[in-house]
Structure formats: structure tokens, C-alpha cells
Short mmCIF file of C-alpha atoms in Angstrom, two decimals:
data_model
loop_
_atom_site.label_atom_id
_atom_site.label_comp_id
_atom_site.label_asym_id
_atom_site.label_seq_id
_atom_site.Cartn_x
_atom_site.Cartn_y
_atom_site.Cartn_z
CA UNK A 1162 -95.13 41.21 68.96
CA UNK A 1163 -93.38 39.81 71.96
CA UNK A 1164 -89.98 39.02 72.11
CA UNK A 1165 -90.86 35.11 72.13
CA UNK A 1166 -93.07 35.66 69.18
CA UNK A 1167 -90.03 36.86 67.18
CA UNK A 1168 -87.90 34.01 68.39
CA UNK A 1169 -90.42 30.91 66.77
CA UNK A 1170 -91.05 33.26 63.75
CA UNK A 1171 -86.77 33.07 63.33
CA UNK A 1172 -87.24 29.61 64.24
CA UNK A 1173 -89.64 28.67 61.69
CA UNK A 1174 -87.80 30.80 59.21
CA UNK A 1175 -85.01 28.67 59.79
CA UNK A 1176 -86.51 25.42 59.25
CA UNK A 1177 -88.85 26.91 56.00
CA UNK A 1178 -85.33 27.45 54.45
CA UNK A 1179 -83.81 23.80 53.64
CA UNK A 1180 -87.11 22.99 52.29
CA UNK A 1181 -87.21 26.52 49.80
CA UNK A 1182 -83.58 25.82 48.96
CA UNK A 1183 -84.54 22.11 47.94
CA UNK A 1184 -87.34 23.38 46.14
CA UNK A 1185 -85.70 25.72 44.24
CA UNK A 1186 -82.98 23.26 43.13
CA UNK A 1187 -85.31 20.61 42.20
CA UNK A 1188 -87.30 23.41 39.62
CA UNK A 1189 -83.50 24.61 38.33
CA UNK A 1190 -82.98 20.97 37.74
CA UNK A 1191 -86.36 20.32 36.38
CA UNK A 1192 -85.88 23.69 33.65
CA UNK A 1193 -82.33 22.78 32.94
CA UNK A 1194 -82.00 18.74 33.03
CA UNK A 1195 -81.38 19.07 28.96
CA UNK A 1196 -78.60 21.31 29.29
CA UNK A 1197 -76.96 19.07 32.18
CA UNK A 1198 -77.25 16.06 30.40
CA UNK A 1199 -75.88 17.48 26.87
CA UNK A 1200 -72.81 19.02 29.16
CA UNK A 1201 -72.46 15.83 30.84
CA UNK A 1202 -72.64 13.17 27.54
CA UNK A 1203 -71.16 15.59 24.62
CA UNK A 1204 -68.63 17.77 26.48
CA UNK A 1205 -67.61 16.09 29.93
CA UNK A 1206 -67.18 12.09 29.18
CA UNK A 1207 -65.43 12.60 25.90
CA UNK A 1208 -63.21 15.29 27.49
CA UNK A 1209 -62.47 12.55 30.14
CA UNK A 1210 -61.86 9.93 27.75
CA UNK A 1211 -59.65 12.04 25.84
CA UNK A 1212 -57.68 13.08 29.15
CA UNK A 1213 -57.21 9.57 29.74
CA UNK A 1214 -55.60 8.55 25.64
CA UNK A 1215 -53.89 11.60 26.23
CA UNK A 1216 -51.95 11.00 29.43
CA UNK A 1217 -51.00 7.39 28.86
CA UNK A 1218 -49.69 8.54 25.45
CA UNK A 1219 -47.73 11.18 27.27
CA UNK A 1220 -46.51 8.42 29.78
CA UNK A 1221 -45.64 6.24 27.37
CA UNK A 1222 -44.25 6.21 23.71
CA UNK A 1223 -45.69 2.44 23.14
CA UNK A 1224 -49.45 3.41 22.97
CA UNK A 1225 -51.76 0.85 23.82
CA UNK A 1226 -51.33 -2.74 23.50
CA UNK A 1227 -54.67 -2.74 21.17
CA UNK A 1228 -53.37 -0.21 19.14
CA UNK A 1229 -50.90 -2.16 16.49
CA UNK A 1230 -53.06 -5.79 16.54
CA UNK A 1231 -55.69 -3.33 15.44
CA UNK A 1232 -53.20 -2.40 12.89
CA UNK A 1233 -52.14 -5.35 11.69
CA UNK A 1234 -55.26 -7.11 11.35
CA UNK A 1235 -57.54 -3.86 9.24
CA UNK A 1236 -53.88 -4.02 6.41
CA UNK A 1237 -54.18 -8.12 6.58
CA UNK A 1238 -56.99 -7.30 4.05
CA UNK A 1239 -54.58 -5.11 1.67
CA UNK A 1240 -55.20 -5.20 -1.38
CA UNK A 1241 -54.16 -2.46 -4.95
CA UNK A 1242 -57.42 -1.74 -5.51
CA UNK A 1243 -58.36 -1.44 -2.04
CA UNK A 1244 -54.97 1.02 -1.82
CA UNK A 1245 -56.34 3.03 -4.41
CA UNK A 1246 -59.70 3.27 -3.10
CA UNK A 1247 -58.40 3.97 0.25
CA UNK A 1248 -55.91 6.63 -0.59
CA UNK A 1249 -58.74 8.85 -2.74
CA UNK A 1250 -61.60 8.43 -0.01
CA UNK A 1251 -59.12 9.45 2.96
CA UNK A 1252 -58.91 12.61 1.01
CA UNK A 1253 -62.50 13.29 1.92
CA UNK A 1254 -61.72 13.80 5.96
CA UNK A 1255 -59.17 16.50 5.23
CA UNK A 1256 -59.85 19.96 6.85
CA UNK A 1257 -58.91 21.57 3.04
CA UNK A 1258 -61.82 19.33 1.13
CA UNK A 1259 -64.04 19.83 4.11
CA UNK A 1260 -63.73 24.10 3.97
CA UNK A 1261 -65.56 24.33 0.50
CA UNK A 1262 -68.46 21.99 2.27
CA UNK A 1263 -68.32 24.22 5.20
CA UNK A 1264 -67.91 27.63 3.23
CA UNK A 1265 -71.28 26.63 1.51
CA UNK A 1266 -73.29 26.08 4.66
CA UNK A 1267 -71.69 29.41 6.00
CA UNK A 1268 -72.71 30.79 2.65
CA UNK A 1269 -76.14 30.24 2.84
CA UNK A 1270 -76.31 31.36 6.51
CA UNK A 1271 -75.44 34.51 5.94
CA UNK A 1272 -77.19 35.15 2.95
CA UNK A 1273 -80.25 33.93 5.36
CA UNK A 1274 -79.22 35.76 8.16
CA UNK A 1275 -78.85 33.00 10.06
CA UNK A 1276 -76.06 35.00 12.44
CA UNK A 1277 -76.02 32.85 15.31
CA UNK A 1278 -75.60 29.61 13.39
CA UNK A 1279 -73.40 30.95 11.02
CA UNK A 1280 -71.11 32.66 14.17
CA UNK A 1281 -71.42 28.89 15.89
CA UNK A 1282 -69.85 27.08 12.45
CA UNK A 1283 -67.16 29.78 12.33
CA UNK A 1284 -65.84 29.63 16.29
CA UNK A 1285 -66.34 25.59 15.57
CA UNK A 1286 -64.60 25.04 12.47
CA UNK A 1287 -61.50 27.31 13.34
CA UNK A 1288 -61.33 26.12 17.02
CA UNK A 1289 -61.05 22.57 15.84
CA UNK A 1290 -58.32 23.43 13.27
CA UNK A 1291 -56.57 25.02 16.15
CA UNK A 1292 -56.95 22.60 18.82
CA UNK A 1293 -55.48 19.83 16.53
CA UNK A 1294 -52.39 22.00 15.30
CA UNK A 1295 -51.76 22.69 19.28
CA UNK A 1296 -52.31 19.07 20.58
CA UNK A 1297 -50.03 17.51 17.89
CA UNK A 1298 -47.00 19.60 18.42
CA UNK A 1299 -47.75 19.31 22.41
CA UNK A 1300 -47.63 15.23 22.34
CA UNK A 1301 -45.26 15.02 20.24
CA UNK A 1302 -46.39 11.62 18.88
CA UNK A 1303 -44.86 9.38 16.10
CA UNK A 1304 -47.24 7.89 13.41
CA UNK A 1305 -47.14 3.99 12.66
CA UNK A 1306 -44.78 2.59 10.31
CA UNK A 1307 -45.33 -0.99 10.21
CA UNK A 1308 -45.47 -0.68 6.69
CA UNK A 1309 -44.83 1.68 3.94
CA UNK A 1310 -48.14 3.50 3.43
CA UNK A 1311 -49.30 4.62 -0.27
CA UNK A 1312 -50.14 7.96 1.06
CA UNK A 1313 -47.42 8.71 3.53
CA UNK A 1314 -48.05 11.75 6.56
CA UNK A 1315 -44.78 13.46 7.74
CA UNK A 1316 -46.48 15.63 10.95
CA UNK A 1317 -47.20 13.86 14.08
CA UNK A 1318 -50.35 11.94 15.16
CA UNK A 1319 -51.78 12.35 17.69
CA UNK A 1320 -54.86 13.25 17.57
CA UNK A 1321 -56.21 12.42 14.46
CA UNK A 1322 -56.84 15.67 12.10
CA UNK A 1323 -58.70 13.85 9.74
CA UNK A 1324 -60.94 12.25 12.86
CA UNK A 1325 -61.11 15.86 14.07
CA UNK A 1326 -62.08 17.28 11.01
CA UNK A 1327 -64.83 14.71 9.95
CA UNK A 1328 -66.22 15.04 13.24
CA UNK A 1329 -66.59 18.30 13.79
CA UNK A 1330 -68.58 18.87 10.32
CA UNK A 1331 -70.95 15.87 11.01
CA UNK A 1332 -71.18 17.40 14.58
CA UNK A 1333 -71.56 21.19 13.09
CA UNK A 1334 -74.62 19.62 10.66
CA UNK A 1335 -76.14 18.33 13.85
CA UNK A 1336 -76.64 21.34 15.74
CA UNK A 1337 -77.92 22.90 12.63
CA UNK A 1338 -80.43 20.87 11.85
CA UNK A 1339 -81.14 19.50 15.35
CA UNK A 1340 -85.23 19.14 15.72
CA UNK A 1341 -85.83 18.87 12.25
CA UNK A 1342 -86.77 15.53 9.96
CA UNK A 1343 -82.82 15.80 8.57
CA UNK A 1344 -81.09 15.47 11.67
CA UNK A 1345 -80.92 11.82 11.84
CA UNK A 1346 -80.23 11.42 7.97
CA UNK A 1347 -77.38 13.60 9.33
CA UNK A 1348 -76.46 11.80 12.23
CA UNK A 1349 -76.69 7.95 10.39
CA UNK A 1350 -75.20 9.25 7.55
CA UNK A 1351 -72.49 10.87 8.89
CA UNK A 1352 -71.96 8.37 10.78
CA UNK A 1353 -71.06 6.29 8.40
CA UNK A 1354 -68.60 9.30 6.97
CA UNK A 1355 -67.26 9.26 10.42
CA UNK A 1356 -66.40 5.88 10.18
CA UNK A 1357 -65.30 5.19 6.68
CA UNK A 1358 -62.98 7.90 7.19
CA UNK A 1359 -61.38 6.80 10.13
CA UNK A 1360 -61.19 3.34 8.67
CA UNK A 1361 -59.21 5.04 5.85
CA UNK A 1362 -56.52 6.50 8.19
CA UNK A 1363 -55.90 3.03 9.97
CA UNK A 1364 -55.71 1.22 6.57
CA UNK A 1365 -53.25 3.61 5.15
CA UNK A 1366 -50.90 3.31 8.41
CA UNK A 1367 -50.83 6.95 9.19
CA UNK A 1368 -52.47 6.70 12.30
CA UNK A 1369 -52.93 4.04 15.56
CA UNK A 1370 -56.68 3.58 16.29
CA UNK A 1371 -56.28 5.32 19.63
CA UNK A 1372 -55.11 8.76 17.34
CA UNK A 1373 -58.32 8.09 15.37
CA UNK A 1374 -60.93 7.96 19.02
CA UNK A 1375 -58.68 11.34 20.55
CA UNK A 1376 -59.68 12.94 17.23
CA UNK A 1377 -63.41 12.06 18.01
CA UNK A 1378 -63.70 12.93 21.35
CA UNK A 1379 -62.14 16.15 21.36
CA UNK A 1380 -64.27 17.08 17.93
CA UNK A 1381 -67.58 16.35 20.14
CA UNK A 1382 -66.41 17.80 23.56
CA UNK A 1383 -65.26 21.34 21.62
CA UNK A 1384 -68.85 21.49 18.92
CA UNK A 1385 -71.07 20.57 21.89
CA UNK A 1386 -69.37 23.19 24.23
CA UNK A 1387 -69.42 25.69 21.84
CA UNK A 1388 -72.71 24.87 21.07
CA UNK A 1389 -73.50 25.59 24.69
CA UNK A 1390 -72.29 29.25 24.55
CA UNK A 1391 -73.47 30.30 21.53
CA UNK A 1392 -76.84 28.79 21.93
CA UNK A 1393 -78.01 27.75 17.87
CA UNK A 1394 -79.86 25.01 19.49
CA UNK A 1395 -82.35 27.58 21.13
CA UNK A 1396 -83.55 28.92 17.81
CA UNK A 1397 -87.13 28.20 16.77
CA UNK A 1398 -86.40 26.91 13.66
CA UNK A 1399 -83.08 24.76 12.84
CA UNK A 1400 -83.31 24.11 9.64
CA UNK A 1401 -80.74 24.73 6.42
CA UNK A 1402 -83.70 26.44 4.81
CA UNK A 1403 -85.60 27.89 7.28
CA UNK A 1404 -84.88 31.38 8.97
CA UNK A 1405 -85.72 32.20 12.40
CA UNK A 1406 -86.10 35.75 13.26
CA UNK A 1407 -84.41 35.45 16.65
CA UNK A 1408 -81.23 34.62 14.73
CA UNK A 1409 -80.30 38.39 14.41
CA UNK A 1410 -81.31 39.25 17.79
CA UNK A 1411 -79.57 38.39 21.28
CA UNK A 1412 -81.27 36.73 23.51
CA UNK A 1413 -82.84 38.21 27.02
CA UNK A 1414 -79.84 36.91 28.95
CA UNK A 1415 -77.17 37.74 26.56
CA UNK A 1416 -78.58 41.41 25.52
CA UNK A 1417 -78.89 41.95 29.53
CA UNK A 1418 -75.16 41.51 30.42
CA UNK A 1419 -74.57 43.88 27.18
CA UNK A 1420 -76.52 46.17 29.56
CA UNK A 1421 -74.68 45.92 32.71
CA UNK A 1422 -71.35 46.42 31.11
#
């Protein structure tokens, strides 16, 4: 081979290799758009939105200007039965009456050993527990008290523990079940938990609506990342009462850095 033969071969080399690199990141996009689009909706736009609550309630002690009309108009429909009512379903979103719930799924996990799941619900559950403890005594933030509330909260508020902690069970159920005919009985109905629960906390005073939407989006960004590492949502089977064999096994990627260490 001549010297100029070597030359075009570099040349065409050269110009082969924009076209293989676009290739190859059009096939990584192609195997992984599910992935991208699950980081991008549940763990980088609530993360953003929760950046943003979080830095104007840093900035500034007011809050929002939407926060206390909200307020004001959800107790302008007070009533003592409504109080009552209130005050015993609010109970529902705390982290202490959500652990039995959660120590029952975890239960049955294990006894199906369901490893991976049951390691995902762990890591989520405590993380979120965590995360609110740390963000409260970092903001510093004063609850509401346009009003004396029936069921009074003495720690601060922001963000919501009771948002957090009704979130990240409906979001923990999700994962579990995703691909299966209960996930979106899961998803409307708790939903609807989600809501009435949050509805609770504004009612009761004990929390400004923007405490309430931190709560949420922190509770979606941490399950879905989590979710991400850990991988339940690559199991065959997703199911409460189903047990995949690949649920006490690593995967291929996971056993092979195992390997190199």
C-alpha cells in the first residue's frame, strides 16, 4: 500500500467517524429513551420545582403571595364536624400510621423473597424520613397561624412531612406494582390519598400550600431516583403476589462491577 493509499484510507476513517458516533448515540437513545424520560419527569422537574419553593422561602420569610388567600379561603368552609373529621383523617399521612402499612408490604417481600423490592421500600421509606427531618431544621420555616388550629404542630414546616410521607408510600406502591392491572387503582387511588391528605394539613392551619407541593416534589424526585439505582422496575414480574426469580439475583451489570472490585 502506497503512502497515498494510507492517507484517503485516514481520510475516510475520519469522515466514517461522525456518522458511527451519531449512530451509536441515536441506538443508546433508542435502548434507553424510558430511562431518560423517567429521570427527566420523576426526578429532574420536581427537583427543580422544589429548588425553586425552596430558595424563595430561604429569601424570604413571607412565602408566596398565593400561599395565605389559599389559606383563608379552604378554613372559610370551617365547620365542628368538618374539624373533627379533619383532625382524625390528617392522622392518616403521618410517617408513624404509614410504618405498619409499609412494614406489611416489607413483610410479605421478604417472606417472598422479593429482595430487590423489599431493599428499594427500605432505602425509600428511611431516606424520605431523613430528608424531611434535614430540610425542616435547614429552612428553618414557621407554620401558619392565622388561626388557632384543633390539632396544633410545634416543629417547623417546611416541607410538608405529612405530604412527604403520603407520597412516598403511594409512590413506593407504584414501582411495585408498575406493569400490572393494580397500578392505576394505585395511582387514582392514591391519588386521591395524596390529595385528601394534603387538603387536611391546609384546613387544619399547620401548613401553607407551598409546604404541602415541596413535600410532593421531593417525595417523587427521591422514590423515582432511588428507583433508578436499585432497579425493581426491571423485574419480570411486579406484582404484590407474584415472585420473580431474578429478585434474589444481581443483575449482569451490577454482579460485573462486584467482579472488578
Amino acid at each position: 500500500m502506497t503512502e497515498l493509499d494510507k492517507i484517503n484510507n485516514e481520510n475516510q476513517t475520519l469522515r466514517l467517524k461522525p456518522q458511527l458516533v451519531m449512530e451509536f448515540v441515536q441506538k443508546l437513545l433508542v435502548t434507553h429513551w424510558r430511562s431518560l424520560l423517567l429521570l427527566f419527569v420523576g426526578v429532574y422537574l420536581p427537583l427543580q420545582f422544589f429548588g425553586l419553593l425552596a430558595l424563595e422561602v430561604r429569601q424570604n420569610e413571607g412565602g408566596f403571595p398565593w400561599d395565605l388567600p389559599i389559606l383563608v379561603r379552604i378554613h372559610s368552609v370551617a365547620q365542628p364536624q368538618l374539624d373533627v373529621f379533619a383532625a382524625m383523617l390528617t392522622k392518616l399521612g403521618s410517617f408513624w400510621n404509614v410504618l405498619p402499612i409499609l412494614s406489611a408490604i416489607a413483610l410479605i417481600l421478604l417472606m417472598q423473597r422479593r429482595w430487590r423490592s423489599l431493599t428499594y421500600l427500605l432505602i425509600t421509606a428511611a431516606g424520605s424520613l431523613t430528608i424531611n427531618r434535614t430540610a425542616k431544621e435547614f429552612w428553618h420555616r414557621v407554620r401558619p397561624h392565622l388561626w388557632d388550629s384543633i390539632a396544633p404542630e410545634f416543629d417547623y414546616s417546611f416541607p410538608s412531612g405529612h405530604a412527604m410521607t403520603s407520597m412516598t408510600l403511594i409512590a413506593i406502591l407504584v414501582v411495585l406494582t408498575w406493569g400490572s392491572m393494580w397500578c392505576w387503582l394505585t395511582v387514582i387511588l392514591g391519588g386521591v390519598f395524596i390529595l385528601v391528605i394534603g387538603w387536611t394539613r391546609l384546613y387544619l392551619g399547620v401548613h401553607f400550600p407551598s409546604d404541602i407541593i415541596a413535600g410532593w416534589m421531593v417525595a417523587i424526585a427521591w422514590a423515582m431516583d432511588v428507583s433508578l439505582i436499585i432497579r425493581p422496575l426491571s423485574q419480570s414480574a411486579n406484582t404484590i403476589s407474584e415472585q420473580p426469580v431474578s429478585e434474589t439475583k444481581l443483575l449482569p451489570e451490577e454482579q460485573h462491577l462486584i467482579n472488578e472490585e
